[in-house]
Short mmCIF file of C-alpha atoms in Angstrom, two decimals:
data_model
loop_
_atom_site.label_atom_id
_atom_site.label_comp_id
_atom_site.label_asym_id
_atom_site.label_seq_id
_atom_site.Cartn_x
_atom_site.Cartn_y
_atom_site.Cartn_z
CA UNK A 6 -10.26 -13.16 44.86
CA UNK A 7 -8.73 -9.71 45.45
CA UNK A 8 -11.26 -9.08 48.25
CA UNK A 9 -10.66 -12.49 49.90
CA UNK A 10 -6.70 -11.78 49.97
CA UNK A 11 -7.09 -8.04 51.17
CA UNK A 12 -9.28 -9.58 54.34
CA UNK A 13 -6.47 -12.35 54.88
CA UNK A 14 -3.93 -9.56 55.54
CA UNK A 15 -6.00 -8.23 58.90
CA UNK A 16 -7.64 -12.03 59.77
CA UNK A 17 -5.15 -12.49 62.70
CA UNK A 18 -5.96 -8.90 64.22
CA UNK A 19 -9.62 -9.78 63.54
CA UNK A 20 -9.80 -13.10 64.99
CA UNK A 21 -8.02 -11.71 68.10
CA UNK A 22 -10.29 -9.08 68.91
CA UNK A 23 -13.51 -11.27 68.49
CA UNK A 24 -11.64 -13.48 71.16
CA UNK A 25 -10.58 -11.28 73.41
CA UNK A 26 -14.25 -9.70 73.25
CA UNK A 27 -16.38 -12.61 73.48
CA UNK A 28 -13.67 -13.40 76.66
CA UNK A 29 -14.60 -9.97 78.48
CA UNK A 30 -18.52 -10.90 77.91
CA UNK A 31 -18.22 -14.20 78.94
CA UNK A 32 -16.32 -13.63 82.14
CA UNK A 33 -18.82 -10.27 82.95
CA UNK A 34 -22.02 -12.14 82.28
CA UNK A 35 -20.83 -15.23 84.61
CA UNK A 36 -21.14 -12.55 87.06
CA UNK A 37 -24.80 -11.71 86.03
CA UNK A 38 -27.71 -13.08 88.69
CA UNK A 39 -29.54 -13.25 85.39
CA UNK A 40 -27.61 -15.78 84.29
CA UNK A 41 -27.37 -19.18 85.08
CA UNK A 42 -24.71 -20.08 82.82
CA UNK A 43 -22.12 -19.07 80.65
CA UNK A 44 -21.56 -21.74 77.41
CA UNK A 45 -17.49 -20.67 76.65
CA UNK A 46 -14.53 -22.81 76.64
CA UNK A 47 -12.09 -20.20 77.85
CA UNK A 48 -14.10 -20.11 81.52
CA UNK A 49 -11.91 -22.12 83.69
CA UNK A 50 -16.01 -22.73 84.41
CA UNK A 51 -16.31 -24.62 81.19
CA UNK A 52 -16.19 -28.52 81.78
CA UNK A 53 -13.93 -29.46 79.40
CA UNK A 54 -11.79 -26.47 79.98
CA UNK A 55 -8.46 -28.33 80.35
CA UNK A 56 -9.18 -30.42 77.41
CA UNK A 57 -9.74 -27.01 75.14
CA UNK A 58 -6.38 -25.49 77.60
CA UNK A 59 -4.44 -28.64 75.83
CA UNK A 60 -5.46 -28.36 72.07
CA UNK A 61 -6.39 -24.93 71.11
CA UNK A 62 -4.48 -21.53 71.34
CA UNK A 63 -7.65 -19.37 70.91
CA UNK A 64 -11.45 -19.37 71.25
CA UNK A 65 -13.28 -17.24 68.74
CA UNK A 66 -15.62 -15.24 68.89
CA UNK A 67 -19.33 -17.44 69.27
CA UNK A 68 -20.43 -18.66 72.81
CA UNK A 69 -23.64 -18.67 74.55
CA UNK A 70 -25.45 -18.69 77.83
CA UNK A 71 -28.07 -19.76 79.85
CA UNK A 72 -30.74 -17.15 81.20
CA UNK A 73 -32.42 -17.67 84.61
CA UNK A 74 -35.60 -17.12 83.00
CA UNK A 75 -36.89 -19.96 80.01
CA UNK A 76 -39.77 -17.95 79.23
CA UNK A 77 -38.96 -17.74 75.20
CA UNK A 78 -40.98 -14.22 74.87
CA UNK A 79 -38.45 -12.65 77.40
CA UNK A 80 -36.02 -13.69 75.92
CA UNK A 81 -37.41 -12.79 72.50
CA UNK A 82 -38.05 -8.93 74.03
CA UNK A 83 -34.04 -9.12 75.20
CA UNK A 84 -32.65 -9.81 71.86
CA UNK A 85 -34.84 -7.15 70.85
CA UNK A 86 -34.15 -4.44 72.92
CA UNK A 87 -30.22 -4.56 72.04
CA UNK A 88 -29.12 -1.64 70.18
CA UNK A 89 -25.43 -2.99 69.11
CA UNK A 90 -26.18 -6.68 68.71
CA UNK A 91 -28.27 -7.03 65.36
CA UNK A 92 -30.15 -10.52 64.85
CA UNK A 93 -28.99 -13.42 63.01
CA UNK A 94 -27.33 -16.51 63.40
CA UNK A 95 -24.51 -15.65 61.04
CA UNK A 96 -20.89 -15.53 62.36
CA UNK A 97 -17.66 -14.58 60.57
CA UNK A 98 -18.53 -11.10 60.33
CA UNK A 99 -17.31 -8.29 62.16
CA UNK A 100 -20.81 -7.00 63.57
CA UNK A 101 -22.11 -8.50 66.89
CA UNK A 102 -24.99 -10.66 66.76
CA UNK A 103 -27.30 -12.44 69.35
CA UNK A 104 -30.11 -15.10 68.86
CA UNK A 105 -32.52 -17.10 71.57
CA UNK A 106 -32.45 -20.77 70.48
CA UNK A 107 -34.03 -23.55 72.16
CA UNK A 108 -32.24 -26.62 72.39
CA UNK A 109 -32.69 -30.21 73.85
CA UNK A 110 -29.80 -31.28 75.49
CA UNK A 111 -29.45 -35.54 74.83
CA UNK A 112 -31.43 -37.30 77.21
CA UNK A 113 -33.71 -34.85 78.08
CA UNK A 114 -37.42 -34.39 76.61
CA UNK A 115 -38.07 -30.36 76.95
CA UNK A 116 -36.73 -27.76 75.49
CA UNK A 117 -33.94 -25.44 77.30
CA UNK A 118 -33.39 -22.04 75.86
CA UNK A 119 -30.06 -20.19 75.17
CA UNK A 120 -28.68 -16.87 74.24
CA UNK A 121 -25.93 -17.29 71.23
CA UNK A 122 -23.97 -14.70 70.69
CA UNK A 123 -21.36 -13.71 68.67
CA UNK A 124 -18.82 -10.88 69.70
CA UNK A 125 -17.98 -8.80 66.54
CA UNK A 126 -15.41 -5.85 66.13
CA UNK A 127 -17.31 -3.08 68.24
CA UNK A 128 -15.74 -2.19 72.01
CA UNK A 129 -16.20 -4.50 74.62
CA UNK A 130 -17.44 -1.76 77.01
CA UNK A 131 -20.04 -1.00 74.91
CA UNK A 132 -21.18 -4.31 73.79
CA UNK A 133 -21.55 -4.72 77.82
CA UNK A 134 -23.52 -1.27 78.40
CA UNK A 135 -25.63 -3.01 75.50
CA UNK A 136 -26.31 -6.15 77.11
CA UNK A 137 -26.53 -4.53 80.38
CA UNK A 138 -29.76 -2.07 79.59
CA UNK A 139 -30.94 -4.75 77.47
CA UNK A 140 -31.16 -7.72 80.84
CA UNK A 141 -34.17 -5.85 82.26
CA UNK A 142 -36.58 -8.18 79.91
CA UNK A 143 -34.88 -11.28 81.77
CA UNK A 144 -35.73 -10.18 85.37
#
């Protein structure tokens, strides 16, 4: 109990910074030609933008996106080659994690891969410079 009320005093500043992270990723990978698309509701992008714009105030921290490439062992040798980003698929923590999932979107019969990741406490920039050196495996 004492350690859950000691991390409810800095919550606010923590939720804001993996926000305002996982915002500065999102909008610099959109930019990416490795990327075909970027998976976060705070891209005026997103297509239900306005309906997040008219119910939420924030975002969090968890988005994903949508290599070029759908071969799953390039992906595999990206999430391995980050340095910051650890592997996992658990969020709520304040250490940056990514994760290639396949998914099937409804109505379709194959597989579609995606990058998840989750922005944690570190600095944007580097977080980005991690990514960055890391987006050779999806060319």
């Amino acid at each position: 109990a004492w350690l859950l009320t000691r991390g409810l005093r800095t919550l606010e500043l923590r939720l804001n910074r993996h926000e305002s992270t996982a915002n500065t990723i999102a909008e610099w990978l959109e930019q990416r030609p490795e990327v075909e698309q970027v998976n976060h509701v705070s891209l005026s992008s997103f297509p239900q933008h306005d309906l997040y714009a008219k119910y939420l105030r924030g975002s969090g921290g968890l988005f994903s996106f949508v290599p070029k490439t759908q071969e799953p062992a390039k992906l595999k040798a990206f999430c391995d080659r980050l340095k910051i980003f650890g592997r996992g698929v658990s969020w709520g923590g304040f250490e940056s994690l990514a994760l290639p999932l396949a998914t099937t979107a409804l109505g379709t019969p194959e597989n579609h891969w995606v990058i998840r990741l989750y922005c944690g406490l570190e600095e944007p920039v580097d977080l980005i410079l991690d990514i960055e050196q890391a987006l050779v495996e999806l060319e």
